[in-house]
PDB file of C-alpha atoms in Angstrom:
ATOM      1  CA  MET A   1      -0.330 -46.061 -44.598  1.00 41.00           C
ATOM      2  CA  LEU A   2      -2.932 -44.174 -42.814  1.00 52.00           C
ATOM      3  CA  ALA A   3      -2.695 -42.489 -39.894  1.00 60.00           C
ATOM      4  CA  THR A   4      -3.891 -44.109 -36.918  1.00 80.00           C
ATOM      5  CA  PHE A   5      -5.453 -40.822 -35.083  1.00 91.00           C
ATOM      6  CA  ILE A   6      -7.118 -38.077 -35.306  1.00 95.00           C
ATOM      7  CA  PRO A   7      -5.151 -34.952 -36.553  1.00 95.00           C
ATOM      8  CA  SER A   8      -5.359 -31.086 -34.703  1.00 94.00           C
ATOM      9  CA  PRO A   9      -6.111 -28.722 -36.710  1.00 94.00           C
ATOM     10  CA  SER A  10      -2.838 -26.146 -37.823  1.00 89.00           C
ATOM     11  CA  GLN A  11      -4.690 -23.423 -36.543  1.00 90.00           C
ATOM     12  CA  GLY A  12      -7.974 -21.882 -34.664  1.00 90.00           C
ATOM     13  CA  VAL A  13      -7.546 -18.302 -35.850  1.00 91.00           C
ATOM     14  CA  TRP A  14      -7.994 -17.150 -39.306  1.00 93.00           C
ATOM     15  CA  HIS A  15      -7.645 -13.191 -40.184  1.00 90.00           C
ATOM     16  CA  LEU A  16      -9.569 -10.776 -42.602  1.00 90.00           C
ATOM     17  CA  GLY A  17      -7.043  -8.043 -42.220  1.00 89.00           C
ATOM     18  CA  PRO A  18      -6.862  -6.646 -38.797  1.00 88.00           C
ATOM     19  CA  LEU A  19     -10.185  -9.181 -37.853  1.00 89.00           C
ATOM     20  CA  PRO A  20      -8.999 -12.370 -36.320  1.00 88.00           C
ATOM     21  CA  LEU A  21     -11.677 -15.252 -37.193  1.00 89.00           C
ATOM     22  CA  ARG A  22     -11.785 -17.584 -34.726  1.00 90.00           C
ATOM     23  CA  ALA A  23     -13.485 -21.082 -34.955  1.00 92.00           C
ATOM     24  CA  TYR A  24     -14.551 -21.070 -31.231  1.00 89.00           C
ATOM     25  CA  ALA A  25     -16.888 -17.885 -31.828  1.00 90.00           C
ATOM     26  CA  PHE A  26     -18.285 -19.919 -34.791  1.00 94.00           C
ATOM     27  CA  GLY A  27     -18.746 -22.759 -32.772  1.00 95.00           C
ATOM     28  CA  ILE A  28     -20.648 -20.722 -30.386  1.00 93.00           C
ATOM     29  CA  ILE A  29     -23.241 -18.956 -32.745  1.00 95.00           C
ATOM     30  CA  LEU A  30     -23.806 -21.344 -35.082  1.00 98.00           C
ATOM     31  CA  GLY A  31     -24.942 -23.768 -32.347  1.00 97.00           C
ATOM     32  CA  ALA A  32     -26.885 -20.786 -30.664  1.00 97.00           C
ATOM     33  CA  VAL A  33     -28.242 -20.249 -34.402  1.00 98.00           C
ATOM     34  CA  VAL A  34     -29.471 -23.647 -34.312  1.00 98.00           C
ATOM     35  CA  ALA A  35     -30.650 -23.636 -30.751  1.00 98.00           C
ATOM     36  CA  ILE A  36     -33.478 -20.674 -31.879  1.00 98.00           C
ATOM     37  CA  TRP A  37     -34.124 -22.409 -35.451  1.00 98.00           C
ATOM     38  CA  LEU A  38     -34.855 -25.682 -33.552  1.00 98.00           C
ATOM     39  CA  GLY A  39     -36.195 -23.885 -30.313  1.00 98.00           C
ATOM     40  CA  GLU A  40     -38.696 -21.793 -32.280  1.00 98.00           C
ATOM     41  CA  LYS A  41     -39.536 -24.507 -34.883  1.00 98.00           C
ATOM     42  CA  ARG A  42     -40.891 -27.099 -31.635  1.00 98.00           C
ATOM     43  CA  TRP A  43     -42.562 -23.716 -29.303  1.00 98.00           C
ATOM     44  CA  VAL A  44     -44.453 -22.562 -32.411  1.00 98.00           C
ATOM     45  CA  ALA A  45     -45.756 -26.458 -32.914  1.00 97.00           C
ATOM     46  CA  ARG A  46     -46.789 -26.614 -29.465  1.00 95.00           C
ATOM     47  CA  GLY A  47     -49.444 -23.654 -30.227  1.00 96.00           C
ATOM     48  CA  GLY A  48     -46.744 -21.045 -28.999  1.00 97.00           C
ATOM     49  CA  ARG A  49     -46.626 -17.577 -31.028  1.00 97.00           C
ATOM     50  CA  PRO A  50     -44.518 -17.441 -33.919  1.00 98.00           C
ATOM     51  CA  GLY A  51     -40.898 -15.071 -32.850  1.00 97.00           C
ATOM     52  CA  LEU A  52     -41.071 -15.291 -29.036  1.00 98.00           C
ATOM     53  CA  ILE A  53     -38.091 -17.831 -29.228  1.00 98.00           C
ATOM     54  CA  GLY A  54     -36.205 -14.794 -31.382  1.00 97.00           C
ATOM     55  CA  ASP A  55     -37.228 -12.792 -28.917  1.00 97.00           C
ATOM     56  CA  VAL A  56     -36.770 -14.087 -26.048  1.00 98.00           C
ATOM     57  CA  SER A  57     -32.720 -15.245 -27.208  1.00 98.00           C
ATOM     58  CA  LEU A  58     -31.888 -11.230 -27.158  1.00 97.00           C
ATOM     59  CA  TRP A  59     -32.262 -11.637 -24.053  1.00 98.00           C
ATOM     60  CA  ALA A  60     -30.950 -14.887 -22.957  1.00 98.00           C
ATOM     61  CA  ILE A  61     -27.815 -15.223 -25.192  1.00 96.00           C
ATOM     62  CA  PRO A  62     -25.990 -12.094 -23.166  1.00 96.00           C
ATOM     63  CA  PHE A  63     -27.085 -12.884 -19.772  1.00 97.00           C
ATOM     64  CA  GLY A  64     -25.772 -16.774 -21.001  1.00 96.00           C
ATOM     65  CA  ILE A  65     -22.207 -15.530 -22.372  1.00 94.00           C
ATOM     66  CA  VAL A  66     -21.510 -13.127 -19.027  1.00 95.00           C
ATOM     67  CA  GLY A  67     -23.093 -16.257 -16.935  1.00 96.00           C
ATOM     68  CA  ALA A  68     -20.475 -18.501 -18.380  1.00 94.00           C
ATOM     69  CA  ARG A  69     -17.255 -16.755 -17.977  1.00 94.00           C
ATOM     70  CA  LEU A  70     -18.523 -15.821 -14.612  1.00 94.00           C
ATOM     71  CA  TYR A  71     -18.410 -19.315 -13.995  1.00 93.00           C
ATOM     72  CA  HIS A  72     -15.321 -20.237 -15.320  1.00 91.00           C
ATOM     73  CA  VAL A  73     -13.286 -17.300 -13.940  1.00 92.00           C
ATOM     74  CA  ALA A  74     -14.728 -18.155 -10.157  1.00 91.00           C
ATOM     75  CA  THR A  75     -14.112 -22.023 -10.774  1.00 88.00           C
ATOM     76  CA  ASP A  76     -10.376 -21.559 -12.042  1.00 88.00           C
ATOM     77  CA  PRO A  77      -9.364 -17.868 -10.731  1.00 89.00           C
ATOM     78  CA  GLN A  78      -5.872 -19.235 -10.482  1.00 89.00           C
ATOM     79  CA  LEU A  79      -5.304 -18.675 -14.574  1.00 87.00           C
ATOM     80  CA  TYR A  80      -6.230 -14.832 -13.591  1.00 93.00           C
ATOM     81  CA  PHE A  81      -5.623 -13.877  -9.897  1.00 91.00           C
ATOM     82  CA  ALA A  82      -2.260 -15.865  -9.020  1.00 86.00           C
ATOM     83  CA  ALA A  83       1.057 -14.366  -8.725  1.00 88.00           C
ATOM     84  CA  GLY A  84       2.135 -13.605 -12.655  1.00 88.00           C
ATOM     85  CA  LYS A  85      -0.940 -13.435 -14.101  1.00 90.00           C
ATOM     86  CA  HIS A  86      -3.250 -10.413 -15.088  1.00 90.00           C
ATOM     87  CA  PRO A  87      -6.347 -10.045 -13.704  1.00 92.00           C
ATOM     88  CA  ILE A  88      -7.424  -8.426 -16.942  1.00 91.00           C
ATOM     89  CA  ASP A  89      -7.432 -11.032 -19.281  1.00 90.00           C
ATOM     90  CA  ALA A  90     -10.528 -12.680 -16.640  1.00 90.00           C
ATOM     91  CA  LEU A  91     -12.033  -9.886 -19.424  1.00 88.00           C
ATOM     92  CA  LYS A  92     -10.657 -11.727 -22.445  1.00 83.00           C
ATOM     93  CA  ILE A  93     -13.859 -13.907 -23.345  1.00 81.00           C
ATOM     94  CA  TRP A  94     -12.504 -14.137 -26.696  1.00 72.00           C
ATOM     95  CA  GLN A  95      -8.931 -16.515 -25.822  1.00 71.00           C
ATOM     96  CA  GLY A  96     -11.365 -18.827 -24.822  1.00 71.00           C
ATOM     97  CA  GLY A  97     -13.141 -20.135 -21.265  1.00 83.00           C
ATOM     98  CA  LEU A  98     -16.383 -20.482 -20.379  1.00 88.00           C
ATOM     99  CA  GLY A  99     -18.410 -22.520 -18.151  1.00 90.00           C
ATOM    100  CA  ILE A 100     -22.094 -24.326 -19.676  1.00 90.00           C
ATOM    101  CA  TRP A 101     -23.750 -24.483 -15.947  1.00 91.00           C
ATOM    102  CA  GLY A 102     -23.405 -20.280 -15.716  1.00 94.00           C
ATOM    103  CA  ALA A 103     -24.518 -19.912 -19.150  1.00 95.00           C
ATOM    104  CA  VAL A 104     -27.698 -22.071 -17.913  1.00 94.00           C
ATOM    105  CA  ALA A 105     -27.803 -20.441 -14.594  1.00 95.00           C
ATOM    106  CA  LEU A 106     -27.745 -16.488 -16.122  1.00 97.00           C
ATOM    107  CA  GLY A 107     -29.054 -17.014 -19.681  1.00 97.00           C
ATOM    108  CA  ALA A 108     -32.436 -18.961 -17.664  1.00 96.00           C
ATOM    109  CA  VAL A 109     -32.592 -15.167 -15.731  1.00 98.00           C
ATOM    110  CA  GLY A 110     -32.677 -13.600 -19.184  1.00 98.00           C
ATOM    111  CA  ALA A 111     -35.128 -15.956 -20.638  1.00 98.00           C
ATOM    112  CA  LEU A 112     -37.046 -15.746 -17.649  1.00 98.00           C
ATOM    113  CA  ILE A 113     -37.082 -12.112 -18.119  1.00 98.00           C
ATOM    114  CA  ALA A 114     -38.339 -12.201 -21.782  1.00 98.00           C
ATOM    115  CA  CYS A 115     -40.970 -14.521 -20.701  1.00 98.00           C
ATOM    116  CA  ARG A 116     -42.591 -12.175 -18.095  1.00 98.00           C
ATOM    117  CA  ARG A 117     -42.239  -9.354 -20.541  1.00 97.00           C
ATOM    118  CA  ASN A 118     -44.064 -12.110 -22.666  1.00 97.00           C
ATOM    119  CA  ASP A 119     -46.116 -12.727 -20.645  1.00 97.00           C
ATOM    120  CA  VAL A 120     -45.490 -16.527 -21.549  1.00 98.00           C
ATOM    121  CA  LYS A 121     -44.689 -19.451 -18.730  1.00 97.00           C
ATOM    122  CA  PHE A 122     -40.815 -20.022 -18.497  1.00 98.00           C
ATOM    123  CA  LEU A 123     -40.888 -23.776 -18.030  1.00 98.00           C
ATOM    124  CA  ASP A 124     -42.621 -23.949 -21.033  1.00 98.00           C
ATOM    125  CA  VAL A 125     -40.083 -21.968 -22.960  1.00 98.00           C
ATOM    126  CA  ALA A 126     -37.472 -24.047 -21.247  1.00 98.00           C
ATOM    127  CA  ASP A 127     -38.915 -27.157 -23.048  1.00 98.00           C
ATOM    128  CA  ALA A 128     -38.788 -26.092 -26.196  1.00 98.00           C
ATOM    129  CA  LEU A 129     -35.589 -25.016 -25.959  1.00 98.00           C
ATOM    130  CA  ALA A 130     -34.090 -27.803 -24.033  1.00 98.00           C
ATOM    131  CA  PRO A 131     -33.016 -29.951 -26.971  1.00 98.00           C
ATOM    132  CA  GLY A 132     -31.689 -27.266 -28.930  1.00 98.00           C
ATOM    133  CA  ILE A 133     -29.248 -25.797 -25.920  1.00 98.00           C
ATOM    134  CA  LEU A 134     -27.753 -29.483 -25.654  1.00 98.00           C
ATOM    135  CA  ILE A 135     -27.266 -30.123 -30.067  1.00 98.00           C
ATOM    136  CA  ALA A 136     -25.371 -26.157 -29.629  1.00 98.00           C
ATOM    137  CA  GLN A 137     -23.367 -27.792 -26.916  1.00 97.00           C
ATOM    138  CA  ALA A 138     -22.095 -30.155 -28.699  1.00 98.00           C
ATOM    139  CA  ILE A 139     -21.592 -27.889 -32.015  1.00 98.00           C
ATOM    140  CA  GLY A 140     -19.937 -25.757 -29.831  1.00 95.00           C
ATOM    141  CA  ARG A 141     -17.438 -28.559 -28.026  1.00 95.00           C
ATOM    142  CA  TRP A 142     -15.738 -27.923 -31.604  1.00 96.00           C
ATOM    143  CA  GLY A 143     -13.984 -24.830 -30.449  1.00 94.00           C
ATOM    144  CA  ASN A 144     -11.981 -26.702 -28.139  1.00 94.00           C
ATOM    145  CA  TYR A 145     -10.570 -29.228 -31.171  1.00 96.00           C
ATOM    146  CA  PHE A 146      -9.554 -25.804 -32.566  1.00 95.00           C
ATOM    147  CA  ASN A 147      -8.348 -24.715 -29.781  1.00 93.00           C
ATOM    148  CA  GLN A 148      -6.372 -27.910 -28.626  1.00 95.00           C
ATOM    149  CA  GLU A 149      -7.662 -27.971 -24.895  1.00 93.00           C
ATOM    150  CA  LEU A 150      -9.849 -29.529 -22.935  1.00 93.00           C
ATOM    151  CA  PHE A 151      -8.723 -33.070 -23.838  1.00 98.00           C
ATOM    152  CA  GLY A 152      -8.561 -36.171 -21.929  1.00 98.00           C
ATOM    153  CA  LYS A 153      -5.621 -38.894 -20.682  1.00 98.00           C
ATOM    154  CA  PRO A 154      -3.262 -40.092 -23.186  1.00 98.00           C
ATOM    155  CA  THR A 155      -4.287 -43.346 -25.217  1.00 97.00           C
ATOM    156  CA  SER A 156      -3.204 -45.288 -28.224  1.00 95.00           C
ATOM    157  CA  LYS A 157      -6.352 -46.273 -29.385  1.00 95.00           C
ATOM    158  CA  PRO A 158      -7.114 -45.524 -33.123  1.00 94.00           C
ATOM    159  CA  TRP A 159      -9.227 -42.426 -32.345  1.00 96.00           C
ATOM    160  CA  GLY A 160      -6.927 -40.537 -30.686  1.00 98.00           C
ATOM    161  CA  LEU A 161      -6.145 -37.029 -30.649  1.00 98.00           C
ATOM    162  CA  GLU A 162      -3.271 -35.872 -31.546  1.00 97.00           C
ATOM    163  CA  ILE A 163      -2.081 -32.751 -29.612  1.00 97.00           C
ATOM    164  CA  ASP A 164       0.532 -30.640 -30.586  1.00 97.00           C
ATOM    165  CA  LEU A 165       3.714 -30.326 -27.998  1.00 97.00           C
ATOM    166  CA  ALA A 166       3.107 -26.904 -27.156  1.00 95.00           C
ATOM    167  CA  ASN A 167      -0.466 -27.571 -26.165  1.00 95.00           C
ATOM    168  CA  ARG A 168       0.442 -30.828 -23.979  1.00 97.00           C
ATOM    169  CA  PRO A 169       0.684 -29.967 -20.161  1.00 95.00           C
ATOM    170  CA  ALA A 170       2.823 -30.670 -18.078  1.00 94.00           C
ATOM    171  CA  GLY A 171       4.185 -34.075 -17.364  1.00 96.00           C
ATOM    172  CA  TYR A 172       2.294 -35.254 -20.392  1.00 97.00           C
ATOM    173  CA  GLU A 173       5.020 -33.999 -23.052  1.00 97.00           C
ATOM    174  CA  GLN A 174       6.119 -37.530 -23.710  1.00 97.00           C
ATOM    175  CA  PHE A 175       2.881 -38.388 -25.364  1.00 98.00           C
ATOM    176  CA  ALA A 176       1.004 -37.660 -29.240  1.00 96.00           C
ATOM    177  CA  THR A 177      -1.796 -38.785 -28.890  1.00 98.00           C
ATOM    178  CA  PHE A 178      -5.270 -38.057 -26.281  1.00 98.00           C
ATOM    179  CA  HIS A 179      -8.830 -38.930 -25.378  1.00 98.00           C
ATOM    180  CA  PRO A 180     -11.035 -36.180 -27.833  1.00 98.00           C
ATOM    181  CA  THR A 181     -13.330 -35.573 -25.110  1.00 98.00           C
ATOM    182  CA  PHE A 182     -14.609 -32.884 -27.444  1.00 98.00           C
ATOM    183  CA  LEU A 183     -16.013 -35.574 -29.249  1.00 98.00           C
ATOM    184  CA  TYR A 184     -17.157 -37.646 -27.076  1.00 98.00           C
ATOM    185  CA  GLU A 185     -19.208 -34.865 -25.774  1.00 98.00           C
ATOM    186  CA  SER A 186     -20.734 -33.866 -29.066  1.00 98.00           C
ATOM    187  CA  ILE A 187     -21.774 -37.825 -29.872  1.00 99.00           C
ATOM    188  CA  TRP A 188     -23.342 -37.605 -26.412  1.00 99.00           C
ATOM    189  CA  ASN A 189     -25.069 -34.265 -27.161  1.00 99.00           C
ATOM    190  CA  LEU A 190     -26.368 -35.150 -29.789  1.00 99.00           C
ATOM    191  CA  ALA A 191     -27.431 -38.693 -29.454  1.00 99.00           C
ATOM    192  CA  GLY A 192     -29.212 -36.792 -26.043  1.00 99.00           C
ATOM    193  CA  ALA A 193     -31.048 -34.219 -27.983  1.00 99.00           C
ATOM    194  CA  ALA A 194     -32.629 -36.835 -29.754  1.00 99.00           C
ATOM    195  CA  LEU A 195     -33.177 -39.273 -26.944  1.00 98.00           C
ATOM    196  CA  ILE A 196     -34.703 -36.401 -25.559  1.00 98.00           C
ATOM    197  CA  ILE A 197     -37.019 -34.844 -28.399  1.00 98.00           C
ATOM    198  CA  TRP A 198     -38.438 -39.033 -28.347  1.00 98.00           C
ATOM    199  CA  ILE A 199     -38.913 -39.280 -24.857  1.00 98.00           C
ATOM    200  CA  GLY A 200     -40.717 -35.294 -24.796  1.00 97.00           C
ATOM    201  CA  HIS A 201     -43.069 -36.544 -27.928  1.00 96.00           C
ATOM    202  CA  ARG A 202     -43.680 -39.999 -27.188  1.00 96.00           C
ATOM    203  CA  TYR A 203     -44.437 -38.895 -23.561  1.00 94.00           C
ATOM    204  CA  ARG A 204     -46.076 -35.619 -24.013  1.00 94.00           C
ATOM    205  CA  LEU A 205     -43.443 -34.000 -21.449  1.00 96.00           C
ATOM    206  CA  THR A 206     -44.778 -30.705 -20.205  1.00 94.00           C
ATOM    207  CA  GLY A 207     -43.935 -28.033 -17.542  1.00 95.00           C
ATOM    208  CA  GLY A 208     -40.719 -28.340 -17.338  1.00 97.00           C
ATOM    209  CA  ARG A 209     -40.001 -32.176 -17.530  1.00 98.00           C
ATOM    210  CA  VAL A 210     -38.445 -31.945 -20.619  1.00 98.00           C
ATOM    211  CA  PHE A 211     -36.059 -29.099 -19.735  1.00 98.00           C
ATOM    212  CA  ALA A 212     -35.121 -31.193 -16.148  1.00 98.00           C
ATOM    213  CA  LEU A 213     -34.322 -34.259 -19.105  1.00 98.00           C
ATOM    214  CA  TYR A 214     -31.950 -32.332 -20.697  1.00 98.00           C
ATOM    215  CA  ILE A 215     -29.996 -31.531 -17.227  1.00 98.00           C
ATOM    216  CA  MET A 216     -29.858 -35.377 -16.800  1.00 98.00           C
ATOM    217  CA  VAL A 217     -28.887 -36.400 -19.671  1.00 98.00           C
ATOM    218  CA  TYR A 218     -25.951 -33.742 -20.096  1.00 98.00           C
ATOM    219  CA  THR A 219     -24.667 -34.341 -16.286  1.00 98.00           C
ATOM    220  CA  ALA A 220     -24.613 -37.541 -17.003  1.00 98.00           C
ATOM    221  CA  GLY A 221     -22.544 -37.558 -20.015  1.00 98.00           C
ATOM    222  CA  ARG A 222     -20.274 -34.542 -18.529  1.00 97.00           C
ATOM    223  CA  PHE A 223     -19.137 -36.775 -15.179  1.00 98.00           C
ATOM    224  CA  TRP A 224     -17.625 -39.297 -16.761  1.00 98.00           C
ATOM    225  CA  ILE A 225     -15.772 -37.456 -19.478  1.00 98.00           C
ATOM    226  CA  GLU A 226     -15.223 -34.922 -16.705  1.00 97.00           C
ATOM    227  CA  LEU A 227     -12.791 -37.664 -15.381  1.00 97.00           C
ATOM    228  CA  LEU A 228     -11.060 -38.197 -18.472  1.00 98.00           C
ATOM    229  CA  ARG A 229      -9.655 -34.904 -18.625  1.00 97.00           C
ATOM    230  CA  ILE A 230      -6.617 -33.425 -17.492  1.00 96.00           C
ATOM    231  CA  ASP A 231      -6.668 -30.152 -17.793  1.00 92.00           C
ATOM    232  CA  PRO A 232      -5.844 -28.109 -14.323  1.00 86.00           C
ATOM    233  CA  ALA A 233      -8.442 -27.548 -12.734  1.00 88.00           C
ATOM    234  CA  ASN A 234      -9.728 -27.182  -9.068  1.00 89.00           C
ATOM    235  CA  ASP A 235     -10.644 -30.108  -6.799  1.00 92.00           C
ATOM    236  CA  ILE A 236     -13.094 -31.069  -3.603  1.00 94.00           C
ATOM    237  CA  GLY A 237     -11.886 -33.876  -2.316  1.00 95.00           C
ATOM    238  CA  PRO A 238     -11.421 -36.977  -4.550  1.00 94.00           C
ATOM    239  CA  PHE A 239     -13.210 -34.760  -7.628  1.00 96.00           C
ATOM    240  CA  ARG A 240     -13.036 -31.961  -9.755  1.00 94.00           C
ATOM    241  CA  VAL A 241     -15.466 -28.904  -9.410  1.00 93.00           C
ATOM    242  CA  ASN A 242     -17.140 -29.897 -12.890  1.00 94.00           C
ATOM    243  CA  VAL A 243     -18.017 -33.385 -11.383  1.00 96.00           C
ATOM    244  CA  TRP A 244     -19.697 -32.069  -8.231  1.00 97.00           C
ATOM    245  CA  THR A 245     -21.698 -29.899  -9.835  1.00 96.00           C
ATOM    246  CA  SER A 246     -22.597 -32.704 -12.722  1.00 97.00           C
ATOM    247  CA  ILE A 247     -23.720 -34.528  -9.442  1.00 98.00           C
ATOM    248  CA  THR A 248     -25.490 -32.219  -7.878  1.00 98.00           C
ATOM    249  CA  LEU A 249     -28.167 -31.103 -10.976  1.00 98.00           C
ATOM    250  CA  PHE A 250     -28.744 -34.695 -11.838  1.00 98.00           C
ATOM    251  CA  ILE A 251     -29.914 -35.105  -8.395  1.00 98.00           C
ATOM    252  CA  LEU A 252     -31.823 -31.645  -8.471  1.00 98.00           C
ATOM    253  CA  ALA A 253     -32.741 -32.261 -11.769  1.00 98.00           C
ATOM    254  CA  THR A 254     -33.967 -36.060 -11.134  1.00 98.00           C
ATOM    255  CA  ALA A 255     -36.069 -34.947  -8.063  1.00 98.00           C
ATOM    256  CA  PHE A 256     -37.795 -31.593 -10.066  1.00 98.00           C
ATOM    257  CA  PHE A 257     -38.697 -34.359 -12.862  1.00 97.00           C
ATOM    258  CA  VAL A 258     -40.764 -36.859 -10.360  1.00 96.00           C
ATOM    259  CA  TRP A 259     -41.705 -34.308  -8.520  1.00 96.00           C
ATOM    260  CA  LYS A 260     -43.570 -32.452 -11.797  1.00 93.00           C
ATOM    261  CA  ARG A 261     -44.554 -36.092 -12.776  1.00 87.00           C
ATOM    262  CA  ARG A 262     -46.438 -36.954  -9.025  1.00 85.00           C
ATOM    263  CA  ARG A 263     -48.211 -33.630  -9.650  1.00 82.00           C
ATOM    264  CA  VAL A 264     -49.381 -34.685 -13.329  1.00 72.00           C
ATOM    265  CA  VAL A 265     -50.658 -37.477 -12.355  1.00 64.00           C
ATOM    266  CA  SER A 266     -52.825 -35.928  -8.872  1.00 63.00           C
ATOM    267  CA  ASP A 267     -53.830 -33.562 -11.332  1.00 62.00           C
ATOM    268  CA  ARG A 268     -55.289 -35.678 -14.306  1.00 60.00           C
ATOM    269  CA  SER A 269     -56.853 -38.233 -11.377  1.00 55.00           C
TER     270      SER A 269
END
């Protein structure tokens, strides 16, 4: 009889001698490679200098990794600074724990520095990179699958994700399968990337509007996916911090998109 659930992998780390090879890290690296490759193709197709996206990534990626970790630690400080915890663990990035908005924020700072050094417009580079960033996020989410983390509420659906007893949150030990939120977000991001590319080409979006569209698409998906998750998180009122972040950024990105569109229309008239 065929299994009516998605099985979790038996391990997420392999060892090459003393060197641990983590699926989580491979997902991040592969996602970065894809984002750079696609961003370069889009940049050159728009008349940009070949090789620029690689130069920008040398600044954006390190900044982004630091930002992602800082956001994670800032929004879940109890994991590292509560009684009985070890603050030094906040530096152990290889054990997982990255926040996408920290990556986007500080990654943008790194990209801005690189753009100024190369005398190119930051928003044009951001537009070229936007779909690739979303694809990178889709790939990176599979690290959660291998780590058996950040899944959703219990479900009996045939696509429910089997979670080992040791990885089930307190109070959910009696449930075996959960919503595979990593898969939901991965599919949403891939579909969103395709939509962004199509809309950007169809309506010739420039001046940061493609990047704004990326934020709008991602936050719309993250909003409902975040509501499914049951991992411990800090709340503000009825929602988790990440839900409020998604709402805020969606509104800001939409406002920028509309404002930029009006400026473009005004300049053409």
